[in-house]
Amino acid sequence: MTAIDVPLPEVRNSSHEARSTTHLSQCTLCEAHCGIHVTVTDGKVSRIEGNPDDVLSKGYICPKATAMGGLHDDPDRLRTPMRRVGDGFEPIGWDEAFAEIGARLRRVRRLHGPRSVGMYLGNPAAHSSGAGYGMLLRMALRTPNFFTASSIDQMPHEYAAWRVFGSNVLMPITDIDRTHRLVVLGANPAVSNGSLSIMPGAKRRIKAVRDRGGKVVVIDPRRTETARLADQHVAVRPGGDVFLLLGMLNVLVGENLCDTARIAEQATGWAELGRLVASATPEAVAERAGVDADTIRTLAREHAAAESAAIYARIGICQQETGTLVSWLVMVINTVTGNLDRPGGTMFSTPIVDAPRLAKRLPLKHGKFTDRSGRHKSFRSELPAVAMADEILTPGDGQIRAMITYAGNPVSSIPQNGRLDEAMSTLDLYVAVDMYVTETSRHADFILPPVSPLERADVSLLTTVFSVRNNVRYQHRSFAPPAGAKEDWEILTRLALELLPAPLRRVPAALRSRLIDAINPMRVATLVLATGPYGRLRRGRSGITMNDLRSSRGGLDLGPLQPRLREVIATRDRKVALAPAEFVQAAAAYLREPADRAERTYDLQLIGRRQLRSNNSWLHNVPTMTGGNNKCTVLMHPEDALARGLAQGDTVRVASAIGEIEVPLDISEDIRPGTVAVPHGWGHQGTGWRHASALPGANVNALHDPDQVDAFTGTAAVNNTWVTVTAG
Ligand SMILES: Nc1nc2c(c(=O)[nH]1)N[C@H]1C(S)=C(S)[C@@H](COP(=O)(O)OP(=O)(O)OC[C@H]3O[C@@H](n4cnc5c(=O)[nH]c(N)nc54)[C@H](O)[C@@H]3O)O[C@H]1N2
Ligand SMILES: Nc1nc2c(c(=O)[nH]1)N[C@H]1C(S)=C(S)[C@@H](COP(=O)(O)OP(=O)(O)OC[C@H]3O[C@@H](n4cnc5c(=O)[nH]c(N)nc54)[C@H](O)[C@@H]3O)O[C@H]1N2
Ligand code: SF4
Ligand SMILES: [Mo]
């Protein structure tokens, strides 16, 4: 069974290529969900192009889009469920797999309690409707041992939004298409195309800021692809952002550059904020920020003076011990300069599922439960992923004995001191919902593969919430799924059903199919659309319907972001909380810290680096993605290379207190002296990816200490690891 039977919409059928048809579809490899045209010749993908009618991506695609074809045709992609036999796998039928898994899961739970079953939900879950069904399975499991990619990603933004705006959902979006000043802090949208401010074709949008007379500033230890498009690049020290922003606030307050009338109307905490930053003069913070005082002063003045301005901060600052604090300070600066909730600043979206308005009804707790050591508190009802290996390996009550991973490769993606690889092989039961034998799923007892992304029809609700313009788009299928194949949502629902009490579990197969189909993603999306802000129930006959959406050539544009702070703010007093006490205290402690002058064994700061043709840990098996400069290397400034007697292309050893890897050296003026950068998601040797396994490269997470985390959320602070680099 599949989601819904839609006819394959064909946009072209060219006569000279008699056996070619072109289908409307969507690339779902990242949040951008760019519209694509997929040409199929003799049953194989022969061409992928941008869909000019797509209301958000407008014809743009990045080089990864063609990998949608490579994935679809990849002979290493699993097409049937697999069961472990010895060191290998054998195919197994779906019903048999669910029955065996169900029996074993229930047994583990019966013997050891709900805490003994853990789950990891990975990044691509968020790129289809599957995530919602992953949450359904999580509810059925009733385990505190639930982990997601968010805790190596955006959790700091969510925690700060919860404290400042009253809900983790209320993460303001950068109004890039109207702003007069864009400050990019720890993000590289020219490569990533934006995350949580989804901006496909980011390069074009950034150029447009400058074309309309605006200014673009990039604050990043590396002169990135985005920095090349900017008016100004500020090479901050990794982890220095907290000092830089406190210094900017000192100037904003001290020079009376803030919109105090608007602050009085919108916010509380102004006085506490003033007291906090009184001593944080640009001179006092410059060394720790790694940015000179004049630059800090100018950044503050220009932000206040701009007709509209937005700081867009993303993963570079999240993956720091100061992740939550910096996310908070970004919200504060955008607010006090009058740039919250106004066009060209940062705003909340009005998506088809009105998550910002519903936020008030979604209560959130911090510390409802903890990991067994008591060190990590739950947030958003989950525990940080860095706790996973300990929860599996440490014996005792509540030890994890069975795991489910869905769309995740945590052995590669999460710093675990190398222990997660071992941990996954010690489990009584491990089920991977994945289409590849990866660093993680190679340890599975069962691998349950979904259809290829080109075989699923979908409406991604999550991406509509975080786009820089309100819109809704439809993912058509380019291929009919093979008989019997399943989508993620159905696999996850079937797993959840296995955890129901016996009478409910044992309903006849035909009835079960009908029940499952009743909650298929298209039905959910149709309901959401009808009841949401643009739907028939609210708007009568002028409301949009699933038919309108499905018959569109590139989705429906729902207009620019609208001011709606007063409607959506979820704090009790309905004001923006500028100075939550725990943040003020933590920031004050940082300000008291002296600049670090200690002699160090490890003398270089290691940060991450995303590559245009890589996609986290899982795209390297598509040969067209892995040539040229898409390699796992360490980027180093010429001065640092010279001081160590290292030359371009040398194999070098990068060592931290935790581990070491060997990679080729790439010398470049683009990186700040004293800083080195290695991309994550490499080192595939020994996986089922035949092409990727043969590539050189190592897993950078072997160097990152799982104990080094953002203090509030436990998010892995991988962007500030001290290392040495020596000849290999
Ligand atoms: N050192 C370091 N580590 C990092 C980062 C970093 O910057 N530095 N970045 C982090 C970030 S931001 C993230 S989001 C995480 C991502 O880390 P993960 O959550 O582990 O996600 P991926 O690496 O994308 O792995 C996705 C897995 O899902 C499978 N998959 C792909 N599509 C689907 C699908 O539609 N359905 C199913 N069932 N499976 C699918 C793939 O085969 C692959 O095994 O990595 C993080 N790790
Ligand atoms: N091509 C490609 N696109 C992707 C992905 C991919 O793997 N490949 N992954 C997707 C995912 S899961 C995500 S979450 C998004 C992430 O999207 P982005 O947030 O744009 O991610 P990065 O490109 O890693 O950009 C982070 C930047 O932070 C900088 N940085 C590191 N440390 C610091 C610091 O201490 N301070 C400051 N100011 N900057 C710092 C790094 O040099 C880097 O340029 O990208 C998505 N898009
Ligand atoms: S930016 Fe690239 S990877 Fe992301 S959806 Fe668009 S084409 Fe696909
Ligand atoms: Mo991510």
Short mmCIF file of N, CA and C in Angstrom, two decimals, residues 438-577:
data_model
loop_
_atom_site.label_atom_id
_atom_site.label_comp_id
_atom_site.label_asym_id
_atom_site.label_seq_id
_atom_site.Cartn_x
_atom_site.Cartn_y
_atom_site.Cartn_z
N THR A 438 24.59 1.04 6.38
CA THR A 438 25.46 2.17 6.73
C THR A 438 26.38 1.80 7.89
N GLU A 439 27.17 2.78 8.33
CA GLU A 439 28.02 2.58 9.51
C GLU A 439 27.18 2.10 10.69
N THR A 440 25.92 2.56 10.74
CA THR A 440 25.05 2.19 11.86
C THR A 440 24.23 0.94 11.54
N SER A 441 23.54 0.95 10.40
CA SER A 441 22.59 -0.15 10.13
C SER A 441 23.29 -1.48 9.86
N ARG A 442 24.62 -1.44 9.63
CA ARG A 442 25.32 -2.72 9.44
C ARG A 442 25.21 -3.58 10.70
N HIS A 443 24.90 -2.97 11.84
CA HIS A 443 24.76 -3.74 13.08
C HIS A 443 23.34 -4.25 13.30
N ALA A 444 22.44 -3.95 12.37
CA ALA A 444 21.01 -4.23 12.63
C ALA A 444 20.69 -5.71 12.55
N ASP A 445 19.62 -6.09 13.26
CA ASP A 445 19.04 -7.42 13.09
C ASP A 445 18.04 -7.41 11.93
N PHE A 446 17.41 -6.25 11.73
CA PHE A 446 16.49 -6.08 10.61
C PHE A 446 16.72 -4.70 10.01
N ILE A 447 16.71 -4.63 8.67
CA ILE A 447 16.71 -3.33 8.00
C ILE A 447 15.42 -3.25 7.18
N LEU A 448 14.64 -2.22 7.42
CA LEU A 448 13.36 -2.06 6.74
C LEU A 448 13.46 -0.85 5.81
N PRO A 449 13.58 -1.08 4.48
CA PRO A 449 13.81 0.05 3.58
C PRO A 449 12.52 0.66 3.04
N PRO A 450 12.42 1.99 3.07
CA PRO A 450 11.27 2.65 2.42
C PRO A 450 11.50 2.73 0.92
N VAL A 451 10.49 3.16 0.19
CA VAL A 451 10.62 3.40 -1.25
C VAL A 451 11.65 4.51 -1.47
N SER A 452 12.09 4.67 -2.71
CA SER A 452 13.00 5.78 -3.01
C SER A 452 12.18 7.08 -2.98
N PRO A 453 12.85 8.21 -2.69
CA PRO A 453 12.10 9.47 -2.62
C PRO A 453 11.33 9.79 -3.91
N LEU A 454 11.81 9.31 -5.06
CA LEU A 454 11.09 9.59 -6.31
C LEU A 454 9.84 8.71 -6.46
N GLU A 455 9.68 7.76 -5.54
CA GLU A 455 8.49 6.90 -5.60
C GLU A 455 7.42 7.32 -4.61
N ARG A 456 7.63 8.45 -3.93
CA ARG A 456 6.60 8.81 -2.95
C ARG A 456 5.96 10.16 -3.32
N ALA A 457 4.65 10.24 -3.06
CA ALA A 457 3.93 11.51 -3.19
C ALA A 457 3.75 12.04 -1.78
N ASP A 458 3.91 13.37 -1.61
CA ASP A 458 3.92 13.86 -0.24
C ASP A 458 3.67 15.37 -0.22
N VAL A 459 3.25 15.84 0.93
CA VAL A 459 3.21 17.29 1.19
C VAL A 459 3.98 17.48 2.49
N SER A 460 5.12 18.11 2.41
CA SER A 460 5.93 18.25 3.61
C SER A 460 5.44 19.45 4.42
N LEU A 461 4.85 19.17 5.57
CA LEU A 461 4.29 20.26 6.38
C LEU A 461 5.38 21.05 7.07
N LEU A 462 6.43 20.35 7.48
CA LEU A 462 7.49 21.01 8.24
C LEU A 462 8.18 22.11 7.43
N THR A 463 8.43 21.84 6.17
CA THR A 463 9.15 22.84 5.38
C THR A 463 8.29 24.09 5.18
N THR A 464 6.97 23.95 5.21
CA THR A 464 6.14 25.14 5.03
C THR A 464 6.26 26.08 6.24
N VAL A 465 6.58 25.51 7.39
CA VAL A 465 6.64 26.33 8.61
C VAL A 465 7.86 27.25 8.60
N PHE A 466 8.94 26.81 7.96
CA PHE A 466 10.20 27.55 8.09
C PHE A 466 10.70 28.20 6.79
N SER A 467 9.82 28.33 5.80
CA SER A 467 10.26 28.96 4.55
C SER A 467 10.28 30.48 4.69
N VAL A 468 11.12 31.13 3.89
CA VAL A 468 11.23 32.59 3.97
C VAL A 468 10.04 33.29 3.30
N ARG A 469 9.17 32.50 2.68
CA ARG A 469 7.93 33.04 2.13
C ARG A 469 6.86 31.97 2.33
N ASN A 470 5.66 32.40 2.70
CA ASN A 470 4.60 31.42 2.94
C ASN A 470 4.25 30.70 1.63
N ASN A 471 4.17 29.39 1.71
CA ASN A 471 3.89 28.62 0.50
C ASN A 471 3.54 27.20 0.89
N VAL A 472 2.95 26.48 -0.05
CA VAL A 472 2.79 25.04 0.15
C VAL A 472 3.03 24.37 -1.21
N ARG A 473 3.77 23.28 -1.17
CA ARG A 473 4.12 22.62 -2.43
C ARG A 473 3.82 21.13 -2.33
N TYR A 474 3.75 20.50 -3.48
CA TYR A 474 3.34 19.10 -3.55
C TYR A 474 4.45 18.29 -4.20
N GLN A 475 4.79 17.19 -3.58
CA GLN A 475 5.78 16.29 -4.18
C GLN A 475 5.06 15.19 -4.94
N HIS A 476 5.14 15.24 -6.28
CA HIS A 476 4.56 14.17 -7.10
C HIS A 476 5.54 13.02 -7.21
N ARG A 477 4.99 11.86 -7.51
CA ARG A 477 5.88 10.72 -7.80
C ARG A 477 6.40 10.80 -9.22
N SER A 478 7.62 10.33 -9.42
CA SER A 478 8.13 10.16 -10.77
C SER A 478 8.06 8.70 -11.19
N PHE A 479 8.00 7.82 -10.22
CA PHE A 479 7.90 6.38 -10.50
C PHE A 479 6.78 5.80 -9.65
N ALA A 480 6.07 4.84 -10.20
CA ALA A 480 5.15 4.07 -9.37
C ALA A 480 6.01 3.16 -8.49
N PRO A 481 5.70 3.05 -7.22
CA PRO A 481 6.50 2.18 -6.37
C PRO A 481 6.32 0.72 -6.76
N PRO A 482 7.36 -0.10 -6.61
CA PRO A 482 7.22 -1.52 -6.93
C PRO A 482 6.15 -2.16 -6.05
N ALA A 483 5.55 -3.22 -6.55
CA ALA A 483 4.49 -3.89 -5.79
C ALA A 483 4.99 -4.25 -4.40
N GLY A 484 4.18 -3.96 -3.40
CA GLY A 484 4.51 -4.35 -2.04
C GLY A 484 5.45 -3.41 -1.31
N ALA A 485 6.07 -2.46 -2.04
CA ALA A 485 7.01 -1.57 -1.37
C ALA A 485 6.27 -0.66 -0.39
N LYS A 486 6.98 -0.19 0.62
CA LYS A 486 6.33 0.62 1.65
C LYS A 486 7.04 1.95 1.83
N GLU A 487 6.24 2.94 2.20
CA GLU A 487 6.82 4.24 2.56
C GLU A 487 7.13 4.22 4.06
N ASP A 488 7.97 5.18 4.46
CA ASP A 488 8.35 5.25 5.87
C ASP A 488 7.15 5.26 6.80
N TRP A 489 6.16 6.11 6.45
CA TRP A 489 5.04 6.29 7.38
C TRP A 489 4.35 4.96 7.66
N GLU A 490 4.29 4.10 6.64
CA GLU A 490 3.59 2.84 6.85
C GLU A 490 4.45 1.86 7.66
N ILE A 491 5.74 1.87 7.39
CA ILE A 491 6.65 1.00 8.16
C ILE A 491 6.58 1.38 9.64
N LEU A 492 6.62 2.68 9.90
CA LEU A 492 6.62 3.15 11.29
C LEU A 492 5.29 2.86 11.98
N THR A 493 4.21 3.00 11.22
CA THR A 493 2.88 2.70 11.80
C THR A 493 2.77 1.22 12.12
N ARG A 494 3.27 0.39 11.19
CA ARG A 494 3.23 -1.06 11.45
C ARG A 494 4.05 -1.41 12.70
N LEU A 495 5.20 -0.78 12.87
CA LEU A 495 6.00 -1.04 14.07
C LEU A 495 5.24 -0.60 15.32
N ALA A 496 4.58 0.55 15.24
CA ALA A 496 3.82 1.04 16.40
C ALA A 496 2.70 0.07 16.74
N LEU A 497 2.04 -0.48 15.70
CA LEU A 497 0.93 -1.41 15.95
C LEU A 497 1.40 -2.65 16.69
N GLU A 498 2.64 -3.04 16.43
CA GLU A 498 3.18 -4.24 17.11
C GLU A 498 3.26 -4.05 18.62
N LEU A 499 3.19 -2.80 19.06
CA LEU A 499 3.30 -2.54 20.51
C LEU A 499 1.94 -2.42 21.19
N LEU A 500 0.88 -2.58 20.41
CA LEU A 500 -0.46 -2.50 21.00
C LEU A 500 -0.79 -3.80 21.76
N PRO A 501 -1.77 -3.73 22.67
CA PRO A 501 -2.20 -4.96 23.35
C PRO A 501 -2.72 -5.98 22.34
N ALA A 502 -2.61 -7.28 22.73
CA ALA A 502 -2.87 -8.37 21.78
C ALA A 502 -4.17 -8.26 20.98
N PRO A 503 -5.32 -7.99 21.59
CA PRO A 503 -6.55 -8.00 20.79
C PRO A 503 -6.50 -6.97 19.65
N LEU A 504 -5.90 -5.81 19.91
CA LEU A 504 -5.84 -4.77 18.88
C LEU A 504 -4.82 -5.13 17.80
N ARG A 505 -3.78 -5.81 18.23
CA ARG A 505 -2.71 -6.21 17.32
C ARG A 505 -3.17 -7.27 16.34
N ARG A 506 -4.09 -8.09 16.79
CA ARG A 506 -4.42 -9.28 16.00
C ARG A 506 -5.62 -9.09 15.08
N VAL A 507 -5.92 -7.85 14.73
CA VAL A 507 -7.05 -7.65 13.80
C VAL A 507 -6.69 -8.25 12.44
N PRO A 508 -7.70 -8.69 11.67
CA PRO A 508 -7.41 -9.30 10.37
C PRO A 508 -6.65 -8.33 9.46
N ALA A 509 -5.81 -8.89 8.60
CA ALA A 509 -4.90 -8.07 7.78
C ALA A 509 -5.65 -7.02 6.96
N ALA A 510 -6.82 -7.40 6.41
CA ALA A 510 -7.55 -6.47 5.55
C ALA A 510 -8.02 -5.26 6.37
N LEU A 511 -8.52 -5.53 7.57
CA LEU A 511 -8.99 -4.44 8.43
C LEU A 511 -7.80 -3.56 8.85
N ARG A 512 -6.69 -4.22 9.16
CA ARG A 512 -5.49 -3.48 9.55
C ARG A 512 -5.06 -2.52 8.43
N SER A 513 -5.07 -3.02 7.21
CA SER A 513 -4.69 -2.17 6.07
C SER A 513 -5.62 -0.97 5.98
N ARG A 514 -6.93 -1.22 6.18
CA ARG A 514 -7.87 -0.10 6.08
C ARG A 514 -7.61 0.92 7.18
N LEU A 515 -7.31 0.43 8.37
CA LEU A 515 -7.05 1.34 9.50
C LEU A 515 -5.80 2.17 9.24
N ILE A 516 -4.77 1.50 8.74
CA ILE A 516 -3.52 2.22 8.46
C ILE A 516 -3.76 3.27 7.38
N ASP A 517 -4.47 2.86 6.35
CA ASP A 517 -4.71 3.78 5.24
C ASP A 517 -5.52 5.00 5.69
N ALA A 518 -6.33 4.82 6.71
CA ALA A 518 -7.15 5.94 7.19
C ALA A 518 -6.30 7.09 7.71
N ILE A 519 -5.06 6.80 8.07
CA ILE A 519 -4.20 7.91 8.57
C ILE A 519 -3.04 8.16 7.61
N ASN A 520 -3.22 7.86 6.33
CA ASN A 520 -2.09 8.08 5.42
C ASN A 520 -1.80 9.57 5.26
N PRO A 521 -0.56 9.91 4.90
CA PRO A 521 -0.14 11.32 4.92
C PRO A 521 -1.01 12.24 4.07
N MET A 522 -1.52 11.73 2.96
CA MET A 522 -2.35 12.59 2.12
C MET A 522 -3.66 12.95 2.80
N ARG A 523 -4.22 11.98 3.52
CA ARG A 523 -5.46 12.29 4.26
C ARG A 523 -5.17 13.32 5.35
N VAL A 524 -4.03 13.13 6.03
CA VAL A 524 -3.67 14.08 7.08
C VAL A 524 -3.47 15.47 6.47
N ALA A 525 -2.72 15.54 5.37
CA ALA A 525 -2.44 16.84 4.75
C ALA A 525 -3.74 17.49 4.26
N THR A 526 -4.66 16.69 3.72
CA THR A 526 -5.93 17.24 3.23
C THR A 526 -6.71 17.85 4.40
N LEU A 527 -6.71 17.17 5.51
CA LEU A 527 -7.41 17.66 6.70
C LEU A 527 -6.75 18.93 7.23
N VAL A 528 -5.42 18.89 7.29
CA VAL A 528 -4.67 20.05 7.79
C VAL A 528 -4.94 21.27 6.90
N LEU A 529 -4.91 21.04 5.61
CA LEU A 529 -5.14 22.14 4.66
C LEU A 529 -6.54 22.72 4.85
N ALA A 530 -7.52 21.85 4.99
CA ALA A 530 -8.91 22.31 5.10
C ALA A 530 -9.13 23.11 6.38
N THR A 531 -8.47 22.72 7.46
CA THR A 531 -8.74 23.35 8.75
C THR A 531 -7.78 24.49 9.06
N GLY A 532 -6.73 24.65 8.27
CA GLY A 532 -5.70 25.67 8.53
C GLY A 532 -6.12 27.04 8.03
N PRO A 533 -5.21 28.02 8.13
CA PRO A 533 -5.55 29.41 7.82
C PRO A 533 -5.99 29.66 6.38
N TYR A 534 -5.65 28.77 5.47
CA TYR A 534 -6.01 29.02 4.06
C TYR A 534 -7.12 28.09 3.58
N GLY A 535 -7.65 27.27 4.50
CA GLY A 535 -8.52 26.17 4.09
C GLY A 535 -9.97 26.58 3.91
N ARG A 536 -10.72 25.65 3.37
CA ARG A 536 -12.14 25.85 3.09
C ARG A 536 -12.94 26.13 4.36
N LEU A 537 -12.55 25.49 5.46
CA LEU A 537 -13.33 25.67 6.69
C LEU A 537 -13.23 27.09 7.20
N ARG A 538 -12.09 27.74 6.96
CA ARG A 538 -11.92 29.14 7.41
C ARG A 538 -12.34 30.13 6.34
N ARG A 539 -12.01 29.79 5.11
CA ARG A 539 -12.15 30.79 4.03
C ARG A 539 -13.32 30.53 3.11
N GLY A 540 -14.07 29.49 3.37
CA GLY A 540 -15.20 29.18 2.50
C GLY A 540 -14.71 28.79 1.11
N ARG A 541 -15.45 29.19 0.10
CA ARG A 541 -15.13 28.73 -1.26
C ARG A 541 -13.80 29.30 -1.78
N SER A 542 -13.32 30.37 -1.19
CA SER A 542 -12.04 30.91 -1.68
C SER A 542 -10.85 30.16 -1.05
N GLY A 543 -11.12 29.24 -0.12
CA GLY A 543 -10.03 28.48 0.50
C GLY A 543 -9.38 27.53 -0.50
N ILE A 544 -8.12 27.16 -0.24
CA ILE A 544 -7.43 26.26 -1.17
C ILE A 544 -7.68 24.80 -0.78
N THR A 545 -7.63 23.94 -1.76
CA THR A 545 -7.90 22.52 -1.53
C THR A 545 -6.71 21.69 -2.01
N MET A 546 -6.75 20.42 -1.64
CA MET A 546 -5.69 19.52 -2.08
C MET A 546 -5.68 19.43 -3.61
N ASN A 547 -6.83 19.53 -4.22
CA ASN A 547 -6.88 19.50 -5.68
C ASN A 547 -6.15 20.68 -6.29
N ASP A 548 -6.37 21.87 -5.70
CA ASP A 548 -5.66 23.07 -6.20
C ASP A 548 -4.16 22.83 -6.12
N LEU A 549 -3.74 22.27 -4.99
CA LEU A 549 -2.32 22.06 -4.76
C LEU A 549 -1.76 21.03 -5.73
N ARG A 550 -2.51 19.92 -5.85
CA ARG A 550 -2.01 18.84 -6.69
C ARG A 550 -1.95 19.24 -8.16
N SER A 551 -2.87 20.07 -8.57
CA SER A 551 -2.88 20.42 -10.00
C SER A 551 -1.98 21.62 -10.29
N SER A 552 -1.36 22.20 -9.26
CA SER A 552 -0.47 23.34 -9.52
C SER A 552 0.81 22.82 -10.17
N ARG A 553 1.51 23.72 -10.85
CA ARG A 553 2.75 23.32 -11.54
C ARG A 553 3.97 23.47 -10.64
N GLY A 554 3.79 24.10 -9.49
CA GLY A 554 4.94 24.28 -8.60
C GLY A 554 4.51 24.78 -7.25
N GLY A 555 3.37 24.30 -6.79
CA GLY A 555 2.88 24.68 -5.47
C GLY A 555 2.11 25.99 -5.50
N LEU A 556 1.71 26.45 -4.32
CA LEU A 556 0.91 27.67 -4.21
C LEU A 556 1.67 28.68 -3.36
N ASP A 557 1.81 29.88 -3.90
CA ASP A 557 2.46 30.95 -3.15
C ASP A 557 1.42 31.56 -2.22
N LEU A 558 1.78 31.71 -0.94
CA LEU A 558 0.82 32.24 0.03
C LEU A 558 1.28 33.59 0.59
N GLY A 559 2.15 34.24 -0.15
CA GLY A 559 2.51 35.61 0.18
C GLY A 559 3.69 35.75 1.11
N PRO A 560 4.16 37.00 1.27
CA PRO A 560 5.30 37.24 2.15
C PRO A 560 4.94 37.02 3.61
N LEU A 561 5.96 36.92 4.46
CA LEU A 561 5.73 36.78 5.90
C LEU A 561 4.97 38.00 6.40
N GLN A 562 4.09 37.80 7.38
CA GLN A 562 3.25 38.87 7.91
C GLN A 562 3.59 39.13 9.38
N PRO A 563 3.47 40.39 9.83
CA PRO A 563 3.65 40.63 11.27
C PRO A 563 2.56 39.88 12.04
N ARG A 564 2.94 39.13 13.04
CA ARG A 564 1.93 38.41 13.83
C ARG A 564 2.40 38.07 15.24
N LEU A 565 3.36 38.86 15.72
CA LEU A 565 3.89 38.59 17.06
C LEU A 565 2.78 38.58 18.12
N ARG A 566 1.92 39.60 18.10
CA ARG A 566 0.89 39.70 19.15
C ARG A 566 -0.05 38.51 19.13
N GLU A 567 -0.27 37.96 17.95
CA GLU A 567 -1.18 36.83 17.83
C GLU A 567 -0.53 35.54 18.33
N VAL A 568 0.78 35.39 18.10
CA VAL A 568 1.38 34.07 18.35
C VAL A 568 2.22 33.99 19.63
N ILE A 569 2.66 35.11 20.16
CA ILE A 569 3.58 35.06 21.31
C ILE A 569 2.98 34.18 22.42
N ALA A 570 3.82 33.31 22.98
CA ALA A 570 3.30 32.28 23.89
C ALA A 570 3.80 32.43 25.32
N THR A 571 4.51 33.54 25.62
CA THR A 571 4.90 33.75 27.02
C THR A 571 3.66 34.12 27.83
N ARG A 572 3.72 33.93 29.15
CA ARG A 572 2.53 34.17 29.98
C ARG A 572 2.06 35.61 29.90
N ASP A 573 3.02 36.56 29.95
CA ASP A 573 2.61 37.98 29.92
C ASP A 573 2.51 38.51 28.49
N ARG A 574 2.65 37.61 27.52
CA ARG A 574 2.54 37.95 26.10
C ARG A 574 3.56 39.02 25.69
N LYS A 575 4.71 39.00 26.35
CA LYS A 575 5.81 39.91 25.98
C LYS A 575 7.05 39.08 25.65
N VAL A 576 7.90 39.64 24.84
CA VAL A 576 9.17 38.99 24.53
C VAL A 576 10.06 39.09 25.77
N ALA A 577 10.57 37.94 26.24
CA ALA A 577 11.41 37.96 27.45
C ALA A 577 12.86 38.17 27.04
#
